[in-house]
mmCIF file of C-alpha atoms and ligand atoms in Angstrom:
data_model
loop_
_atom_site.group_PDB
_atom_site.id
_atom_site.type_symbol
_atom_site.label_atom_id
_atom_site.label_comp_id
_atom_site.label_asym_id
_atom_site.label_seq_id
_atom_site.Cartn_x
_atom_site.Cartn_y
_atom_site.Cartn_z
ATOM 1 C CA MET A 692 -7.511 -46.755 25.234
ATOM 2 C CA ILE A 693 -3.936 -45.923 24.236
ATOM 3 C CA ILE A 694 -2.193 -44.859 21.046
ATOM 4 C CA ASP A 695 -1.136 -48.105 19.400
ATOM 5 C CA ARG A 696 0.597 -46.784 16.330
ATOM 6 C CA ALA A 697 1.263 -43.673 14.305
ATOM 7 C CA ASP A 698 2.152 -43.773 10.614
ATOM 8 C CA VAL A 699 3.465 -40.979 8.444
ATOM 9 C CA ILE A 700 2.110 -41.274 4.924
ATOM 10 C CA VAL A 701 3.662 -39.325 2.054
ATOM 11 C CA THR A 702 1.700 -39.162 -1.165
ATOM 12 C CA SER A 703 1.901 -36.984 -4.278
ATOM 13 C CA PRO A 704 -1.370 -37.182 -6.213
ATOM 14 C CA ASP A 705 -1.420 -33.682 -7.734
ATOM 15 C CA ARG A 706 1.275 -32.441 -5.351
ATOM 16 C CA ASN A 707 3.097 -33.660 -2.212
ATOM 17 C CA PHE A 708 1.125 -34.207 0.997
ATOM 18 C CA VAL A 709 2.302 -35.483 4.388
ATOM 19 C CA THR A 710 -0.366 -37.108 6.565
ATOM 20 C CA LEU A 711 -0.103 -38.497 10.089
ATOM 21 C CA LYS A 712 -2.424 -41.381 10.904
ATOM 22 C CA ILE A 713 -2.826 -42.287 14.575
ATOM 23 C CA THR A 714 -4.455 -45.626 15.488
ATOM 24 C CA THR A 715 -5.697 -46.420 18.998
ATOM 25 C CA SER A 716 -5.803 -49.780 20.795
ATOM 26 C CA ASP A 717 -9.573 -49.769 20.100
ATOM 27 C CA GLY A 718 -8.921 -49.429 16.377
ATOM 28 C CA VAL A 719 -10.077 -45.800 16.092
ATOM 29 C CA THR A 720 -8.024 -43.780 13.586
ATOM 30 C CA GLY A 721 -7.361 -40.052 13.316
ATOM 31 C CA LEU A 722 -5.685 -38.011 10.578
ATOM 32 C CA GLY A 723 -3.561 -34.866 10.717
ATOM 33 C CA ASP A 724 -2.038 -32.800 7.889
ATOM 34 C CA ALA A 725 1.730 -32.078 8.183
ATOM 35 C CA THR A 726 2.390 -30.713 4.691
ATOM 36 C CA LEU A 727 5.083 -28.012 4.539
ATOM 37 C CA ASN A 728 5.309 -26.954 0.910
ATOM 38 C CA GLY A 729 8.780 -27.550 -0.564
ATOM 39 C CA ARG A 730 10.226 -28.882 2.716
ATOM 40 C CA GLU A 731 7.915 -31.884 3.183
ATOM 41 C CA LEU A 732 10.505 -34.491 4.132
ATOM 42 C CA ALA A 733 11.885 -32.406 7.006
ATOM 43 C CA VAL A 734 8.513 -32.787 8.748
ATOM 44 C CA VAL A 735 8.396 -36.487 7.843
ATOM 45 C CA ALA A 736 11.765 -36.989 9.603
ATOM 46 C CA TYR A 737 10.727 -34.844 12.600
ATOM 47 C CA LEU A 738 7.589 -36.926 13.036
ATOM 48 C CA THR A 739 9.027 -40.364 12.284
ATOM 49 C CA GLU A 740 12.303 -40.028 14.192
ATOM 50 C CA HIS A 741 11.285 -37.857 17.129
ATOM 51 C CA VAL A 742 7.514 -37.648 17.660
ATOM 52 C CA VAL A 743 6.009 -41.033 16.762
ATOM 53 C CA PRO A 744 8.111 -42.922 19.391
ATOM 54 C CA LEU A 745 6.769 -40.501 22.053
ATOM 55 C CA LEU A 746 3.145 -41.076 21.084
ATOM 56 C CA ILE A 747 2.986 -44.842 21.443
ATOM 57 C CA GLY A 748 1.235 -45.823 24.691
ATOM 58 C CA ARG A 749 -0.106 -42.310 25.432
ATOM 59 C CA ASP A 750 -3.762 -41.582 26.193
ATOM 60 C CA PRO A 751 -5.236 -40.148 22.938
ATOM 61 C CA ALA A 752 -7.874 -38.224 24.928
ATOM 62 C CA ARG A 753 -5.241 -35.939 26.530
ATOM 63 C CA ILE A 754 -4.933 -33.462 23.661
ATOM 64 C CA GLU A 755 -3.834 -30.354 25.582
ATOM 65 C CA ASP A 756 -1.317 -32.348 27.615
ATOM 66 C CA THR A 757 0.140 -33.960 24.491
ATOM 67 C CA TRP A 758 0.406 -30.538 22.823
ATOM 68 C CA GLN A 759 2.243 -29.017 25.798
ATOM 69 C CA PHE A 760 4.457 -32.102 26.133
ATOM 70 C CA LEU A 761 5.549 -32.014 22.471
ATOM 71 C CA TYR A 762 6.017 -28.217 22.471
ATOM 72 C CA ARG A 763 7.854 -27.813 25.769
ATOM 73 C CA SER A 764 9.824 -31.057 25.980
ATOM 74 C CA ALA A 765 11.511 -30.367 22.617
ATOM 75 C CA TYR A 766 13.251 -27.342 24.212
ATOM 76 C CA TRP A 767 13.789 -26.026 20.624
ATOM 77 C CA ARG A 768 10.401 -24.387 20.275
ATOM 78 C CA ARG A 769 8.452 -22.905 17.374
ATOM 79 C CA GLY A 770 9.450 -22.925 13.705
ATOM 80 C CA PRO A 771 7.502 -24.292 10.732
ATOM 81 C CA VAL A 772 8.793 -27.877 10.912
ATOM 82 C CA THR A 773 8.119 -28.304 14.632
ATOM 83 C CA MET A 774 4.725 -26.626 14.504
ATOM 84 C CA ALA A 775 3.525 -28.570 11.435
ATOM 85 C CA ALA A 776 4.476 -31.809 13.193
ATOM 86 C CA ILE A 777 2.661 -30.811 16.400
ATOM 87 C CA ALA A 778 -0.335 -29.661 14.323
ATOM 88 C CA ALA A 779 -0.628 -33.083 12.695
ATOM 89 C CA VAL A 780 -0.658 -34.853 16.062
ATOM 90 C CA ASP A 781 -3.161 -32.355 17.448
ATOM 91 C CA VAL A 782 -5.646 -32.660 14.570
ATOM 92 C CA ALA A 783 -5.367 -36.473 14.520
ATOM 93 C CA LEU A 784 -6.198 -36.553 18.255
ATOM 94 C CA TRP A 785 -9.179 -34.194 17.774
ATOM 95 C CA ASP A 786 -10.362 -36.448 14.931
ATOM 96 C CA ILE A 787 -10.174 -39.471 17.264
ATOM 97 C CA LYS A 788 -11.911 -37.671 20.141
ATOM 98 C CA ALA A 789 -14.776 -36.591 17.894
ATOM 99 C CA LYS A 790 -15.124 -40.064 16.365
ATOM 100 C CA VAL A 791 -15.262 -41.595 19.855
ATOM 101 C CA ALA A 792 -17.947 -39.059 20.794
ATOM 102 C CA GLY A 793 -19.806 -39.824 17.551
ATOM 103 C CA LEU A 794 -19.909 -36.116 16.669
ATOM 104 C CA PRO A 795 -18.533 -33.898 13.920
ATOM 105 C CA LEU A 796 -15.552 -32.090 15.431
ATOM 106 C CA TYR A 797 -17.152 -28.617 15.341
ATOM 107 C CA GLN A 798 -19.645 -29.819 17.966
ATOM 108 C CA LEU A 799 -16.793 -30.402 20.445
ATOM 109 C CA LEU A 800 -15.403 -26.923 19.686
ATOM 110 C CA GLY A 801 -18.628 -25.249 20.810
ATOM 111 C CA GLY A 802 -21.040 -26.035 17.988
ATOM 112 C CA ALA A 803 -21.841 -24.080 14.846
ATOM 113 C CA SER A 804 -21.738 -20.282 15.064
ATOM 114 C CA ARG A 805 -22.966 -19.942 11.463
ATOM 115 C CA THR A 806 -24.587 -21.969 8.691
ATOM 116 C CA GLY A 807 -21.509 -22.119 6.444
ATOM 117 C CA LEU A 808 -18.135 -20.566 5.726
ATOM 118 C CA LEU A 809 -17.740 -17.720 3.257
ATOM 119 C CA THR A 810 -14.829 -18.527 0.944
ATOM 120 C CA TYR A 811 -12.695 -16.696 -1.548
ATOM 121 C CA GLY A 812 -11.150 -18.176 -4.669
ATOM 122 C CA HIS A 813 -8.130 -17.167 -6.736
ATOM 123 C CA ALA A 814 -8.779 -15.386 -10.021
ATOM 124 C CA SER A 815 -5.751 -14.453 -12.066
ATOM 125 C CA GLY A 816 -4.620 -13.555 -15.559
ATOM 126 C CA LYS A 817 -1.531 -12.290 -17.287
ATOM 127 C CA ASP A 818 -3.644 -9.408 -18.662
ATOM 128 C CA LEU A 819 -7.093 -7.928 -18.020
ATOM 129 C CA GLU A 820 -8.871 -10.108 -20.568
ATOM 130 C CA GLU A 821 -7.598 -13.325 -18.989
ATOM 131 C CA LEU A 822 -8.273 -11.951 -15.524
ATOM 132 C CA PHE A 823 -11.887 -11.022 -16.328
ATOM 133 C CA ASP A 824 -12.493 -14.534 -17.745
ATOM 134 C CA SER A 825 -11.065 -16.005 -14.566
ATOM 135 C CA VAL A 826 -13.253 -13.781 -12.344
ATOM 136 C CA ARG A 827 -16.338 -14.804 -14.348
ATOM 137 C CA ASP A 828 -15.366 -18.453 -14.101
ATOM 138 C CA HIS A 829 -15.094 -18.152 -10.307
ATOM 139 C CA GLN A 830 -18.476 -16.436 -10.104
ATOM 140 C CA GLU A 831 -19.972 -19.310 -12.112
ATOM 141 C CA GLN A 832 -18.440 -21.764 -9.632
ATOM 142 C CA GLY A 833 -20.328 -19.912 -6.902
ATOM 143 C CA TYR A 834 -17.530 -17.888 -5.300
ATOM 144 C CA LYS A 835 -18.854 -14.748 -3.623
ATOM 145 C CA ALA A 836 -15.420 -13.253 -2.873
ATOM 146 C CA ILE A 837 -12.426 -13.281 -5.199
ATOM 147 C CA ARG A 838 -8.681 -12.716 -4.936
ATOM 148 C CA VAL A 839 -7.269 -10.801 -7.888
ATOM 149 C CA GLN A 840 -3.659 -11.249 -9.097
ATOM 150 C CA THR A 841 -2.313 -10.186 -12.496
ATOM 151 C CA GLY A 842 0.804 -10.016 -14.571
ATOM 152 C CA VAL A 843 2.833 -6.805 -14.469
ATOM 153 C CA PRO A 844 4.062 -5.316 -17.768
ATOM 154 C CA GLY A 845 7.774 -6.000 -18.185
ATOM 155 C CA LEU A 846 7.863 -8.982 -15.791
ATOM 156 C CA LYS A 847 7.968 -12.438 -17.362
ATOM 157 C CA SER A 848 6.828 -14.689 -14.554
ATOM 158 C CA ILE A 849 5.351 -13.562 -11.251
ATOM 159 C CA TYR A 850 3.511 -14.900 -8.223
ATOM 160 C CA GLY A 851 -0.172 -15.702 -8.384
ATOM 161 C CA ILE A 852 -0.785 -16.218 -12.081
ATOM 162 C CA ALA A 853 -2.386 -19.526 -12.993
ATOM 163 C CA SER A 854 -0.712 -21.578 -15.627
ATOM 164 C CA ASN A 855 -1.720 -24.956 -16.969
ATOM 165 C CA ALA A 856 1.959 -25.631 -17.574
ATOM 166 C CA THR A 857 2.600 -25.468 -13.837
ATOM 167 C CA PHE A 858 1.681 -29.070 -13.246
ATOM 168 C CA ASP A 859 2.250 -31.752 -15.853
ATOM 169 C CA ALA A 860 0.554 -34.304 -13.614
ATOM 170 C CA ASN A 861 -2.478 -32.112 -13.292
ATOM 171 C CA ASN A 862 -4.592 -33.717 -15.988
ATOM 172 C CA GLY A 863 -6.005 -30.482 -17.279
ATOM 173 C CA VAL A 864 -7.151 -29.259 -13.869
ATOM 174 C CA ARG A 865 -6.315 -25.587 -13.693
ATOM 175 C CA TYR A 866 -4.935 -24.595 -10.308
ATOM 176 C CA ASP A 867 -5.378 -20.865 -9.677
ATOM 177 C CA HIS A 868 -2.624 -21.202 -8.700
ATOM 178 C CA GLU A 869 -0.120 -23.863 -7.574
ATOM 179 C CA PRO A 870 3.290 -22.241 -7.172
ATOM 180 C CA ALA A 871 5.364 -25.346 -6.277
ATOM 181 C CA GLN A 872 6.915 -27.059 -9.260
ATOM 182 C CA ARG A 873 8.253 -30.569 -9.508
ATOM 183 C CA GLY A 874 11.910 -30.746 -10.413
ATOM 184 C CA ALA A 875 15.433 -30.697 -9.035
ATOM 185 C CA LEU A 876 15.716 -26.905 -8.741
ATOM 186 C CA PRO A 877 13.331 -24.049 -7.882
ATOM 187 C CA ASN A 878 11.973 -21.900 -10.706
ATOM 188 C CA GLU A 879 13.278 -18.365 -10.925
ATOM 189 C CA GLU A 880 10.721 -15.553 -11.206
ATOM 190 C CA ASP A 881 11.398 -11.857 -11.708
ATOM 191 C CA TRP A 882 10.308 -8.850 -9.734
ATOM 192 C CA ASP A 883 10.189 -5.040 -9.860
ATOM 193 C CA THR A 884 8.297 -3.289 -7.063
ATOM 194 C CA ARG A 885 8.011 0.089 -8.838
ATOM 195 C CA SER A 886 6.319 -1.452 -11.902
ATOM 196 C CA TYR A 887 4.020 -3.447 -9.613
ATOM 197 C CA LEU A 888 3.009 -0.379 -7.582
ATOM 198 C CA ARG A 889 2.166 1.534 -10.767
ATOM 199 C CA HIS A 890 0.191 -1.315 -12.302
ATOM 200 C CA VAL A 891 -1.944 -2.826 -9.512
ATOM 201 C CA PRO A 892 -4.272 0.176 -8.906
ATOM 202 C CA THR A 893 -5.119 0.274 -12.637
ATOM 203 C CA VAL A 894 -6.123 -3.405 -12.452
ATOM 204 C CA PHE A 895 -8.475 -2.858 -9.514
ATOM 205 C CA GLU A 896 -9.968 0.194 -11.197
ATOM 206 C CA ALA A 897 -10.728 -1.970 -14.259
ATOM 207 C CA VAL A 898 -12.113 -4.866 -12.199
ATOM 208 C CA ARG A 899 -14.458 -2.544 -10.261
ATOM 209 C CA ALA A 900 -15.603 -0.928 -13.548
ATOM 210 C CA GLU A 901 -16.349 -4.383 -15.016
ATOM 211 C CA PHE A 902 -17.790 -6.223 -11.991
ATOM 212 C CA GLY A 903 -19.263 -3.415 -9.882
ATOM 213 C CA PRO A 904 -18.872 -2.285 -6.278
ATOM 214 C CA GLU A 905 -20.475 -5.262 -4.459
ATOM 215 C CA ILE A 906 -18.096 -8.185 -4.876
ATOM 216 C CA PRO A 907 -15.485 -8.521 -2.103
ATOM 217 C CA LEU A 908 -12.011 -8.378 -3.714
ATOM 218 C CA LEU A 909 -8.725 -9.455 -2.139
ATOM 219 C CA HIS A 910 -5.078 -9.116 -3.132
ATOM 220 C CA ASP A 911 -1.806 -10.717 -1.965
ATOM 221 C CA GLY A 912 1.403 -8.628 -1.983
ATOM 222 C CA HIS A 913 3.400 -11.749 -1.018
ATOM 223 C CA HIS A 914 5.935 -10.097 1.311
ATOM 224 C CA ARG A 915 7.701 -7.948 -1.314
ATOM 225 C CA MET A 916 7.422 -4.328 -0.243
ATOM 226 C CA THR A 917 9.165 -2.024 2.191
ATOM 227 C CA PRO A 918 6.847 -0.426 4.768
ATOM 228 C CA ILE A 919 6.660 2.870 2.858
ATOM 229 C CA GLN A 920 5.938 1.086 -0.443
ATOM 230 C CA ALA A 921 3.260 -0.984 1.270
ATOM 231 C CA ALA A 922 1.711 2.166 2.751
ATOM 232 C CA ARG A 923 1.553 3.687 -0.726
ATOM 233 C CA LEU A 924 -0.087 0.570 -2.182
ATOM 234 C CA GLY A 925 -2.697 0.444 0.577
ATOM 235 C CA LYS A 926 -3.491 4.112 0.008
ATOM 236 C CA SER A 927 -3.684 3.790 -3.779
ATOM 237 C CA LEU A 928 -6.112 0.854 -3.451
ATOM 238 C CA GLU A 929 -8.494 2.621 -1.037
ATOM 239 C CA PRO A 930 -10.917 3.746 -3.804
ATOM 240 C CA TYR A 931 -11.454 0.073 -4.778
ATOM 241 C CA ASP A 932 -12.634 -1.038 -1.325
ATOM 242 C CA LEU A 933 -10.588 -4.227 -0.842
ATOM 243 C CA PHE A 934 -11.764 -6.928 1.583
ATOM 244 C CA TRP A 935 -8.073 -7.238 2.463
ATOM 245 C CA LEU A 936 -4.545 -6.606 1.310
ATOM 246 C CA GLU A 937 -2.326 -9.511 2.343
ATOM 247 C CA ASP A 938 1.349 -9.928 3.290
ATOM 248 C CA VAL A 939 2.479 -6.482 2.209
ATOM 249 C CA THR A 940 5.843 -6.662 3.996
ATOM 250 C CA PRO A 941 8.124 -9.585 4.976
ATOM 251 C CA ALA A 942 6.553 -11.272 8.009
ATOM 252 C CA GLU A 943 9.714 -11.469 10.122
ATOM 253 C CA ASN A 944 9.340 -7.817 11.143
ATOM 254 C CA PRO A 945 5.772 -7.345 12.379
ATOM 255 C CA GLU A 946 6.591 -3.800 13.500
ATOM 256 C CA ALA A 947 6.728 -2.741 9.832
ATOM 257 C CA LEU A 948 2.932 -2.877 9.796
ATOM 258 C CA ARG A 949 2.701 0.073 12.173
ATOM 259 C CA LEU A 950 3.844 2.486 9.474
ATOM 260 C CA VAL A 951 1.562 0.865 6.882
ATOM 261 C CA ARG A 952 -1.375 1.142 9.265
ATOM 262 C CA GLN A 953 -0.770 4.833 9.933
ATOM 263 C CA HIS A 954 -1.148 5.582 6.231
ATOM 264 C CA THR A 955 -4.027 3.485 4.969
ATOM 265 C CA THR A 956 -7.527 2.284 5.794
ATOM 266 C CA THR A 957 -7.219 -0.722 3.454
ATOM 267 C CA PRO A 958 -7.723 -3.790 5.726
ATOM 268 C CA LEU A 959 -4.553 -5.834 6.278
ATOM 269 C CA ALA A 960 -4.065 -9.612 6.555
ATOM 270 C CA ILE A 961 -0.892 -11.479 7.483
ATOM 271 C CA GLY A 962 0.331 -14.721 9.019
ATOM 272 C CA GLU A 963 0.393 -17.643 6.578
ATOM 273 C CA ILE A 964 4.047 -18.235 7.512
ATOM 274 C CA PHE A 965 3.563 -17.567 11.243
ATOM 275 C CA ASN A 966 3.638 -20.583 13.601
ATOM 276 C CA THR A 967 2.631 -19.438 17.079
ATOM 277 C CA VAL A 968 0.682 -16.869 19.063
ATOM 278 C CA TRP A 969 4.034 -15.205 19.812
ATOM 279 C CA ASP A 970 4.358 -14.183 16.146
ATOM 280 C CA TYR A 971 1.035 -12.377 16.513
ATOM 281 C CA GLN A 972 1.459 -10.959 20.004
ATOM 282 C CA GLN A 973 2.412 -7.401 19.047
ATOM 283 C CA ILE A 974 0.359 -6.995 15.879
ATOM 284 C CA ILE A 975 -2.825 -8.177 17.569
ATOM 285 C CA ARG A 976 -2.267 -6.111 20.725
ATOM 286 C CA GLU A 977 -1.537 -2.985 18.684
ATOM 287 C CA GLN A 978 -4.368 -3.783 16.253
ATOM 288 C CA LEU A 979 -2.055 -3.589 13.245
ATOM 289 C CA ILE A 980 -3.989 -6.220 11.264
ATOM 290 C CA ASP A 981 -7.598 -7.141 10.506
ATOM 291 C CA TYR A 982 -7.251 -10.835 9.581
ATOM 292 C CA VAL A 983 -5.171 -13.756 10.917
ATOM 293 C CA ARG A 984 -3.918 -15.816 7.947
ATOM 294 C CA SER A 985 -2.608 -18.866 9.835
ATOM 295 C CA ALA A 986 -3.604 -22.354 8.742
ATOM 296 C CA VAL A 987 -4.358 -25.067 11.312
ATOM 297 C CA THR A 988 -1.637 -27.113 9.561
ATOM 298 C CA HIS A 989 1.151 -24.588 10.158
ATOM 299 C CA THR A 990 0.191 -23.165 13.547
ATOM 300 C CA GLY A 991 0.237 -26.092 15.930
ATOM 301 C CA GLY A 992 -3.198 -27.457 15.092
ATOM 302 C CA ILE A 993 -6.657 -26.643 16.375
ATOM 303 C CA THR A 994 -5.520 -26.381 20.006
ATOM 304 C CA HIS A 995 -3.069 -23.553 19.294
ATOM 305 C CA LEU A 996 -4.794 -21.680 16.463
ATOM 306 C CA LYS A 997 -7.964 -21.511 18.573
ATOM 307 C CA LYS A 998 -5.924 -19.668 21.226
ATOM 308 C CA VAL A 999 -4.551 -17.236 18.626
ATOM 309 C CA LEU A 1000 -8.064 -16.529 17.341
ATOM 310 C CA GLU A 1001 -9.528 -16.119 20.824
ATOM 311 C CA TYR A 1002 -6.826 -13.537 21.548
ATOM 312 C CA ALA A 1003 -7.570 -11.836 18.203
ATOM 313 C CA SER A 1004 -11.293 -11.707 19.019
ATOM 314 C CA GLN A 1005 -10.648 -9.242 21.852
ATOM 315 C CA TYR A 1006 -9.501 -6.772 19.199
ATOM 316 C CA GLN A 1007 -12.217 -7.390 16.551
ATOM 317 C CA ILE A 1008 -9.610 -9.197 14.432
ATOM 318 C CA LYS A 1009 -11.033 -12.105 12.436
ATOM 319 C CA SER A 1010 -9.866 -15.358 10.929
ATOM 320 C CA GLY A 1011 -8.785 -15.604 7.299
ATOM 321 C CA MET A 1012 -7.243 -19.058 7.340
ATOM 322 C CA HIS A 1013 -4.744 -19.988 4.651
ATOM 323 C CA GLY A 1014 -6.252 -22.505 2.232
ATOM 324 C CA PRO A 1015 -4.052 -23.000 -0.845
ATOM 325 C CA THR A 1016 -3.718 -26.415 -2.489
ATOM 326 C CA ASP A 1017 -0.692 -27.190 -0.310
ATOM 327 C CA ILE A 1018 -3.058 -27.570 2.651
ATOM 328 C CA SER A 1019 -4.360 -31.139 2.245
ATOM 329 C CA PRO A 1020 -8.082 -31.974 2.463
ATOM 330 C CA VAL A 1021 -7.316 -33.091 6.049
ATOM 331 C CA GLY A 1022 -5.930 -29.633 6.894
ATOM 332 C CA MET A 1023 -8.826 -27.941 5.080
ATOM 333 C CA ALA A 1024 -11.432 -29.990 6.954
ATOM 334 C CA ALA A 1025 -9.782 -29.149 10.297
ATOM 335 C CA ALA A 1026 -9.930 -25.449 9.356
ATOM 336 C CA MET A 1027 -13.618 -25.753 8.486
ATOM 337 C CA HIS A 1028 -14.559 -27.269 11.862
ATOM 338 C CA LEU A 1029 -12.660 -24.510 13.672
ATOM 339 C CA GLY A 1030 -14.058 -21.787 11.406
ATOM 340 C CA LEU A 1031 -17.631 -22.987 11.871
ATOM 341 C CA ALA A 1032 -17.298 -22.949 15.668
ATOM 342 C CA ILE A 1033 -15.457 -19.711 16.480
ATOM 343 C CA HIS A 1034 -17.293 -16.402 16.771
ATOM 344 C CA ASN A 1035 -14.705 -14.263 14.945
ATOM 345 C CA PHE A 1036 -14.638 -16.159 11.640
ATOM 346 C CA GLY A 1037 -13.869 -13.852 8.715
ATOM 347 C CA ILE A 1038 -13.366 -15.760 5.475
ATOM 348 C CA GLN A 1039 -11.817 -19.062 4.349
ATOM 349 C CA GLU A 1040 -9.437 -19.272 1.384
ATOM 350 C CA TYR A 1041 -10.448 -22.217 -0.779
ATOM 351 C CA MET A 1042 -9.064 -23.660 -3.994
ATOM 352 C CA LYS A 1043 -10.348 -26.976 -5.255
ATOM 353 C CA HIS A 1044 -7.859 -29.831 -5.220
ATOM 354 C CA GLY A 1045 -7.292 -31.964 -8.318
ATOM 355 C CA ALA A 1046 -9.150 -35.198 -9.089
ATOM 356 C CA LYS A 1047 -6.275 -37.429 -7.933
ATOM 357 C CA THR A 1048 -6.115 -35.659 -4.581
ATOM 358 C CA ASP A 1049 -9.867 -36.144 -4.141
ATOM 359 C CA GLU A 1050 -9.416 -39.854 -4.881
ATOM 360 C CA VAL A 1051 -6.710 -40.214 -2.184
ATOM 361 C CA PHE A 1052 -8.539 -38.126 0.434
ATOM 362 C CA GLU A 1053 -12.206 -39.122 0.774
ATOM 363 C CA GLN A 1054 -14.014 -36.015 1.962
ATOM 364 C CA SER A 1055 -17.400 -35.241 3.448
ATOM 365 C CA PHE A 1056 -17.155 -31.441 3.342
ATOM 366 C CA THR A 1057 -19.239 -29.562 0.812
ATOM 367 C CA PHE A 1058 -18.784 -26.414 -1.304
ATOM 368 C CA GLU A 1059 -22.039 -24.870 -2.432
ATOM 369 C CA ASP A 1060 -22.896 -21.361 -3.538
ATOM 370 C CA GLY A 1061 -19.473 -20.115 -2.426
ATOM 371 C CA MET A 1062 -19.858 -21.556 1.073
ATOM 372 C CA LEU A 1063 -17.986 -24.460 2.683
ATOM 373 C CA HIS A 1064 -19.394 -26.783 5.335
ATOM 374 C CA PRO A 1065 -17.413 -29.555 7.072
ATOM 375 C CA GLY A 1066 -20.352 -32.004 7.045
ATOM 376 C CA GLU A 1067 -21.863 -34.126 9.810
ATOM 377 C CA GLN A 1068 -19.621 -37.192 9.755
ATOM 378 C CA PRO A 1069 -18.092 -38.009 13.188
ATOM 379 C CA GLY A 1070 -14.521 -36.639 13.442
ATOM 380 C CA ILE A 1071 -13.110 -34.241 10.860
ATOM 381 C CA GLY A 1072 -14.815 -36.127 8.026
ATOM 382 C CA VAL A 1073 -11.813 -37.067 5.868
ATOM 383 C CA GLU A 1074 -10.433 -40.576 5.358
ATOM 384 C CA LEU A 1075 -7.226 -41.566 3.572
ATOM 385 C CA ASN A 1076 -7.463 -44.167 0.831
ATOM 386 C CA GLU A 1077 -4.034 -45.693 1.494
ATOM 387 C CA GLN A 1078 -4.075 -47.890 -1.571
ATOM 388 C CA ALA A 1079 -4.705 -44.885 -3.797
ATOM 389 C CA ALA A 1080 -2.084 -42.870 -1.868
ATOM 390 C CA ALA A 1081 0.572 -45.540 -2.460
ATOM 391 C CA ALA A 1082 0.183 -45.156 -6.218
ATOM 392 C CA TYR A 1083 1.578 -41.591 -6.017
ATOM 393 C CA PRO A 1084 5.076 -41.579 -4.485
ATOM 394 C CA TYR A 1085 6.813 -38.402 -3.285
ATOM 395 C CA ALA A 1086 8.157 -36.200 -6.068
ATOM 396 C CA GLN A 1087 10.720 -33.503 -5.302
ATOM 397 C CA ALA A 1088 9.212 -30.042 -5.720
ATOM 398 C CA TYR A 1089 10.208 -26.506 -4.764
ATOM 399 C CA LEU A 1090 8.521 -23.145 -4.404
ATOM 400 C CA PRO A 1091 9.955 -20.527 -6.822
ATOM 401 C CA TYR A 1092 12.184 -17.628 -5.818
ATOM 402 C CA ASN A 1093 12.662 -14.068 -7.116
ATOM 403 C CA ARG A 1094 15.492 -12.082 -8.656
ATOM 404 C CA LEU A 1095 15.494 -8.356 -9.473
ATOM 405 C CA ALA A 1096 16.694 -7.062 -12.869
ATOM 406 C CA ASP A 1097 20.288 -6.789 -11.603
ATOM 407 C CA GLY A 1098 20.289 -10.357 -10.316
ATOM 408 C CA THR A 1099 19.706 -9.631 -6.614
ATOM 409 C CA VAL A 1100 17.620 -12.268 -4.811
ATOM 410 C CA HIS A 1101 14.364 -10.692 -3.586
ATOM 411 C CA ASP A 1102 11.584 -11.893 -1.256
ATOM 412 C CA TRP A 1103 9.179 -14.295 -2.944
HETATM 413 O O1 LIG B 1290 2.460 -18.823 -1.618
HETATM 414 O O2 LIG B 1290 0.674 -21.595 -0.252
HETATM 415 O O3 LIG B 1290 -2.197 -16.700 -0.022
HETATM 416 N N1 LIG B 1290 -1.668 -17.643 -0.509
HETATM 417 C C1 LIG B 1290 -0.352 -17.782 -0.716
HETATM 418 C C2 LIG B 1290 0.092 -19.111 -1.256
HETATM 419 C C3 LIG B 1290 1.503 -19.462 -0.804
HETATM 420 C C4 LIG B 1290 1.720 -20.949 -0.890
HETATM 421 C C5 LIG B 1290 3.038 -21.352 -0.253
HETATM 422 O O4 LIG B 1290 3.077 -22.698 -0.017
HETATM 423 O O5 LIG B 1290 0.393 -16.866 -0.478
HETATM 424 O O6 LIG B 1290 0.017 -19.113 -2.653
HETATM 425 CO CO1 LIG B 1291 -0.638 -15.386 0.752
#
C-alpha cells in the first residue's frame, strides 16, 4: 500500500478550515487538520507546493519516519506554518493506520485511560449580569468547568467576550467566542493592563459568591502582562481557587514564568502558540507550568505532542489542549483520541462548532454531561463531506490586534 494522492481542502462553513486528505492505493482515506487561524493560505501553499509531492508513493504505515523526514529534510525547522503542515500529515496517517486496523485511534495509542474527557467551555459577558447568564447557560449545557472572561470598565472591545455580531455567517449560533473576523483588515481592540488588573479579581469574587466554591474556573490573560504584573494577578486571584490562569506573559520568553511562579500558587497554563517540545524544554524541566496548552493541530500532530506530554508527565504537568473553534472537528477528534489514551490528561477546551461546520465535518465524537468521547468508529471518526465543503469557499479573515490609549500596538 502506498500513498496515491493527497488533497488540500479549504472550506469556510462558519470560519476557515484547512484539511489534508490522504488517499492510499487501497482506497483508504485519512484526514488531518492544518488550520492556522488568520494565516490559513500559508499552510495551504506549504502543503500543496512542498509536502504533497513528497508524500506520493510513500508507505502510509511509516508515520514516525515520515514525521522525521518532513521535519529534518526541510532544514528550516519549527514555526507554526511548518508544524501545522506536518501535524496534518501525521494525523491523516494515524487515521489511515487505525482504519486499516479496524480500531478507533485511541486503541493504537495505548487504549483508554479514562471513561471520558473533562472539558471546559467559555463563559463571557461585558458585565456581571451577562457573565452570570453565560455561566448558567454553560452549566445547562452540561459543562463542569468554565472559563470566565469579562469586559473591563473603560475598554470598548477586548479579548474573550462573545458577540453575536462577530460572525454574520453564523446563523444565530453564539460562539463564546470566535475572535477572527471576516474582512480585508484586522479589527482593532483596546487594552489597559492597570484597569484589567484592578477589575479581574472583583469579577472572580462575584462569580464565587454567585456559583459557590466547587466549580472549576479558568481565565486567559492572553499574553498581555509583564512578569511582575502577571505575578500580581496570580496572587490576587489565589482566594478564588482557579483551575488555571493561562498565557499571562508573551510566550516567546518562557523564562518570564520563573518570576510569576515565585510569587503565586495559582496554577499556570501556556503553550497554545508553541510548536515543538523545544518551546517547552525549560518550563517543563523547571516546573514553571501546570498545564500544556498545545493543540495536536499546531504542534506537529499526535506523534510530536505525545512526546511533549510524556516529557511533561515526569513533572506532574498535565495536558490542557487548545480547543477553540479554529481547531476543526478533525483536529478536535485527534486531540480526544490522544487525551483519552495518555495518563496525564488534565482538561480539554471545547466550544461547539456551528451547524454548517457540523454539516461539512461528519463526526462520531460525543459531548455528554460535560465530557467528550471520541467514539468507537475506526480511525479518528471524522469524515469530510466534500460536496458540502465546496459550497463554502475561503473567506479572508484576520485575528484582531490591540492598541493602548496612546496608540501603541500591544500584545493581543
Ligand atoms: O485566541 O484560538 O484559549 N484560547 C485562546 C483562543 C485564541 C484563538 C487564536 O486563534 O486563546 O481564543
Ligand atoms: Co488562550
